[in-house]
Short mmCIF file of C-alpha atoms in Angstrom, two decimals:
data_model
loop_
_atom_site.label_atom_id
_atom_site.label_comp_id
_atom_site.label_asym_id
_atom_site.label_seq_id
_atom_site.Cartn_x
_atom_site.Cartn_y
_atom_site.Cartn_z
CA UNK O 17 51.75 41.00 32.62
CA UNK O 18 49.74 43.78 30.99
CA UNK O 19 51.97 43.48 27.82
CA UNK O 20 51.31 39.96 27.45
CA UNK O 21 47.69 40.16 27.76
CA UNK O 22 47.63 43.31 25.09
CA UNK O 23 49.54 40.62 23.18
CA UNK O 24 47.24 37.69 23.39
CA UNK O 25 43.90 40.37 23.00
CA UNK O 26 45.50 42.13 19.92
CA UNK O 27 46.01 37.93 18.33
CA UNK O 28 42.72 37.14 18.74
CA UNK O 29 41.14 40.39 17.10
CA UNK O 30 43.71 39.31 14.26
CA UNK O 31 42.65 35.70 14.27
CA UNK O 32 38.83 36.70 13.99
CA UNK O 33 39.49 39.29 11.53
CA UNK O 34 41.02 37.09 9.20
CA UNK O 35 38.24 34.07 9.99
CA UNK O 36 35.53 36.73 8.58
CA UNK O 37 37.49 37.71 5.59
CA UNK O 38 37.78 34.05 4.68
CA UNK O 39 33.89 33.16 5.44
CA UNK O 40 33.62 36.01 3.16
CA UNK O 41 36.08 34.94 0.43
CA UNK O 42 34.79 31.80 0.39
CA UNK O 43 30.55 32.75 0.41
CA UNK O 44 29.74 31.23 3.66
CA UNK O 45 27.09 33.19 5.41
CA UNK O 46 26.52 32.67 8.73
CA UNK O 47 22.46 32.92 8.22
CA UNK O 48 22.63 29.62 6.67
CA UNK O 49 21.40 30.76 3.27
CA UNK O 50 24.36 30.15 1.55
CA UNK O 51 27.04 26.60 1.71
CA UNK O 52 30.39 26.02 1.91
CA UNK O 53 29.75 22.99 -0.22
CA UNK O 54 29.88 22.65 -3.90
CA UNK O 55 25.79 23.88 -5.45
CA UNK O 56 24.96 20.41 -6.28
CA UNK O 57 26.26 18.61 -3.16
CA UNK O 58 22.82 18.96 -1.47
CA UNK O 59 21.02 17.95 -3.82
CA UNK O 60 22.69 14.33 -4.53
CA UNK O 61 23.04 14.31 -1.05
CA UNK O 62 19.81 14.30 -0.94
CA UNK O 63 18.94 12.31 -4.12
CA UNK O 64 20.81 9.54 -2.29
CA UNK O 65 18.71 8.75 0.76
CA UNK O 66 15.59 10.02 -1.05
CA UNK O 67 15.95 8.38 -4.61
CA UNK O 68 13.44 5.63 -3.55
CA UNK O 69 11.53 7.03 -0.21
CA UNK O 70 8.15 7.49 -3.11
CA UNK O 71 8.21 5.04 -5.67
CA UNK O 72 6.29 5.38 -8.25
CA UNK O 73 6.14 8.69 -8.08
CA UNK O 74 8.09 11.93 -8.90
CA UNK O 75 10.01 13.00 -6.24
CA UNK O 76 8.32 16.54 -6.53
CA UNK O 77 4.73 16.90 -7.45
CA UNK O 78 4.21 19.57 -10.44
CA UNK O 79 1.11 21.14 -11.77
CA UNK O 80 0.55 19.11 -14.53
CA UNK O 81 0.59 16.18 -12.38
CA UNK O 82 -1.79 17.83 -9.59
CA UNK O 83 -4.62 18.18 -12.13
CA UNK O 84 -3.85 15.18 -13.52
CA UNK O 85 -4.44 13.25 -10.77
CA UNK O 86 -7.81 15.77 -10.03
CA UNK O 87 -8.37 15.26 -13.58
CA UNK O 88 -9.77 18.71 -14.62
CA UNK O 89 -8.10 21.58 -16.86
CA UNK O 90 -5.44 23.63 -16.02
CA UNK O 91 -7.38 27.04 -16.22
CA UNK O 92 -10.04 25.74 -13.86
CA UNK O 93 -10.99 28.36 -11.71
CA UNK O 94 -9.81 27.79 -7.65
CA UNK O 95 -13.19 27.10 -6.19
CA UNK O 96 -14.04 24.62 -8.22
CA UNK O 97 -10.03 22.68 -7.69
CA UNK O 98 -11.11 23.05 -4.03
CA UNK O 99 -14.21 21.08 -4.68
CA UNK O 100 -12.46 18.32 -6.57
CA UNK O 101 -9.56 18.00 -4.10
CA UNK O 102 -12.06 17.85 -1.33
CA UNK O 103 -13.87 15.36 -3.38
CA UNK O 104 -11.18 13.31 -3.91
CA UNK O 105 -9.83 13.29 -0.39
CA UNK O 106 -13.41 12.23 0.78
CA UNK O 107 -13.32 9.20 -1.45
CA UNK O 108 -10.09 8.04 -0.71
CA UNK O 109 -9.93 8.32 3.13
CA UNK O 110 -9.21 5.25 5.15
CA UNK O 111 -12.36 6.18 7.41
CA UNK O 112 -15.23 6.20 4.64
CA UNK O 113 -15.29 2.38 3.47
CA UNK O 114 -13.89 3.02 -0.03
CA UNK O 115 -14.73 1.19 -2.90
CA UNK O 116 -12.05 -1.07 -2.42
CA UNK O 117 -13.41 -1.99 1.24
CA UNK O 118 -17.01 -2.50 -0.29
CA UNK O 119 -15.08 -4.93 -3.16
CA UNK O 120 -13.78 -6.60 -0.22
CA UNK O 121 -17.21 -7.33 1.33
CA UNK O 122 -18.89 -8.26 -1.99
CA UNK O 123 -16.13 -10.98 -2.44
CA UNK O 124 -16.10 -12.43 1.13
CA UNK O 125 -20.13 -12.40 0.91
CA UNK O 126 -19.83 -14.78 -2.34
CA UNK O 127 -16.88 -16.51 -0.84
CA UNK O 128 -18.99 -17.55 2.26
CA UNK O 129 -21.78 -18.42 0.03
CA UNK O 130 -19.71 -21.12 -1.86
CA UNK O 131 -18.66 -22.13 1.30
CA UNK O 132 -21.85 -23.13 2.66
CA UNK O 133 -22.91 -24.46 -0.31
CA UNK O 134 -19.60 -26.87 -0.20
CA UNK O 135 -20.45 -27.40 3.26
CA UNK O 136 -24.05 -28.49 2.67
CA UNK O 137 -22.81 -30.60 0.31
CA UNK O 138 -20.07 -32.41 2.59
CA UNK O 139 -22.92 -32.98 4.94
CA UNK O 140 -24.81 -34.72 2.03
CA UNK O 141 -22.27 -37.04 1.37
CA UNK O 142 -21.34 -37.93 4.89
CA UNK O 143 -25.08 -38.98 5.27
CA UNK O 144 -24.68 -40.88 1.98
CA UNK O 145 -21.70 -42.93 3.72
CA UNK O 146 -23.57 -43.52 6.98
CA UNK O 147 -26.59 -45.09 4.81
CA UNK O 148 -23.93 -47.37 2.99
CA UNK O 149 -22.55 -48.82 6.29
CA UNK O 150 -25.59 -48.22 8.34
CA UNK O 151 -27.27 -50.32 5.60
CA UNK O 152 -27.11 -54.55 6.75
CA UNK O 153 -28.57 -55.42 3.19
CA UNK O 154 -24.99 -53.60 1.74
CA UNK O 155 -22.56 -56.71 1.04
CA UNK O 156 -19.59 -56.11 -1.22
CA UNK O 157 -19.20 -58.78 -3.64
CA UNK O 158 -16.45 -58.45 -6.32
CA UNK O 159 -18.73 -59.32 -9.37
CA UNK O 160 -21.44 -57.30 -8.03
CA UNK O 161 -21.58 -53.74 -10.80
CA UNK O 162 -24.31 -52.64 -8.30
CA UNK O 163 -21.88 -52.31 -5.32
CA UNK O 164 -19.16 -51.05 -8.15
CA UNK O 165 -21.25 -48.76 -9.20
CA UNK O 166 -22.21 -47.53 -5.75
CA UNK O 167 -18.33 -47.37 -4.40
CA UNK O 168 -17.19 -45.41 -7.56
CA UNK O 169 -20.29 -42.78 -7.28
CA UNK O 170 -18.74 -42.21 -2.79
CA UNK O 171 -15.38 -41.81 -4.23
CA UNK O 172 -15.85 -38.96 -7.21
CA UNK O 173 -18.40 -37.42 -4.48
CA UNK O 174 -15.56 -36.78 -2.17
CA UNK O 175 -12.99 -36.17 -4.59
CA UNK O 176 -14.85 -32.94 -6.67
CA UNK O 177 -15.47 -31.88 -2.65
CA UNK O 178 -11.89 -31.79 -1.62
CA UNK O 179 -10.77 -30.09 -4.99
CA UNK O 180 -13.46 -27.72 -4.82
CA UNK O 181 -12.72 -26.94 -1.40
CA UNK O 182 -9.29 -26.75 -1.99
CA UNK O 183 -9.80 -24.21 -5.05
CA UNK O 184 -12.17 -21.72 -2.65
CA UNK O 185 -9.54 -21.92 0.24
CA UNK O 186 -6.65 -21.09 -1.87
CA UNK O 187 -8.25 -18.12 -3.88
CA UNK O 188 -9.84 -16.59 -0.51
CA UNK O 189 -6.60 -16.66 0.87
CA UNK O 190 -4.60 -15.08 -2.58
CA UNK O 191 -7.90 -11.81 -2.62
CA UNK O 192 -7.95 -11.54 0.85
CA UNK O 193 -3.63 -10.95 0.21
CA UNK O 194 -4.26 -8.98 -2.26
CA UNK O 195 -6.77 -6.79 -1.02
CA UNK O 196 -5.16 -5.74 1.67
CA UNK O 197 -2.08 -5.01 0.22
CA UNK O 198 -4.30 -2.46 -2.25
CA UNK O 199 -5.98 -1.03 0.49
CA UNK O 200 -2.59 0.01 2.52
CA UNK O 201 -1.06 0.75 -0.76
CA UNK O 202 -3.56 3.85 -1.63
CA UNK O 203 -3.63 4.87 1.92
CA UNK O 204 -0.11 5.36 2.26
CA UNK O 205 -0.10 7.07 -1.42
CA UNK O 206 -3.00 9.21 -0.08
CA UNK O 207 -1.02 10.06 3.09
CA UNK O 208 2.08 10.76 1.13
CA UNK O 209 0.57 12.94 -1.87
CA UNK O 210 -2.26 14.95 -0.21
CA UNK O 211 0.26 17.81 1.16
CA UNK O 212 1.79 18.02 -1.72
CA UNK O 213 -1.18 18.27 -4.10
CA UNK O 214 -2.83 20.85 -1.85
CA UNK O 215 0.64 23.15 -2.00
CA UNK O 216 0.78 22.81 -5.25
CA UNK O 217 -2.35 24.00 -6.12
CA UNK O 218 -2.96 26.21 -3.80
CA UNK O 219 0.51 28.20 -2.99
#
């Protein structure tokens, strides 16, 4: 018995010398520092799920880019880059009502205007129609250019309405699209970048 297990003991020492001397060989360390894989498998490894997570944008954020995007010089001193970065992040937080929000406002505020005015003038005409039938005196007659006259001025009355109302509906509805897909497009780019212009600068 005793031989057999002095056997199988002796095998395994063997087996576990020879796995070190081949994790050595081959530079694997165990610390993770160092890969078994070819240098540049990581990296398109990771180019392929990453190549498109930030469009529009470098994958990694240099200087250059950092103070571009502060927009000052490169041998400003650190107090002031705080400043700026703390600047910037003020004015582009989601919580402050940016300028983009106050954009918003100004065109819904002149949108709403037109639409009261369009609606004022709607009511107008309605009355207009109401006087026409209301009136007992009002007899169509086919040679009459009075009632002509009168028929032709209803019918362009309602016809600039509905185009005009149609024009205001359709461009609220294409700024209103498009404002909120600018708004959640520089608060996800603020989310995104403002780690990585902080590290940059700063470490």
């Amino acid at each position: 018995m005793w031989p057999v297990v002095m056997l199988l003991f002796g095998g395994g020492v063997l087996f576990v010398k020879k796995g070190l001397n081949y994790v050595k060989n081959q530079g694997i360390q165990l610390n993770g520092k160092r890969s078994f894989f070819p240098s540049g498998f990581n990296k398109n490894l990771n180019n392929l799920f990453l190549k498109n997570d930030l469009k529009g944008f470098e994958r990694n954020m240099s200087k250059s880019e950092a103070f571009k995007i502060l927009n000052i010089n490169p041998t400003t001193n650190k107090e002031k880059i705080r400043e700026v970065h703390k600047q910037l992040m003020l004015k582009n937080h989601p919580d402050n009502g940016d300028s983009i929000i106050e954009n918003e406002k100004i065109i819904c505020e002149k949108l709403t205007k037109e639409n009261e005015i369009l609606k004022e003038k709607n009511s107008k005409i309605q009355k207009e129609l109401l006087s026409y039938i209301e009136d007992n005196t009002f007899i169509y007659e086919s040679d009459s250019i009075e009632d002509m006259n009168k028929y032709k001025s209803i019918l362009i009355s309602v016809i600039d309405f509905m185009d005009k109302l149609k024009i205001v509906d359709a461009h609220m509805k294409n700024e209103t699209y498009h404002l909120l897909e600018e708004l959640f497009t520089c608060i996800k780019e603020a989310i995104l970048k403002q780690n990585d212009l902080w590290y940059c600068l700063f470490c």
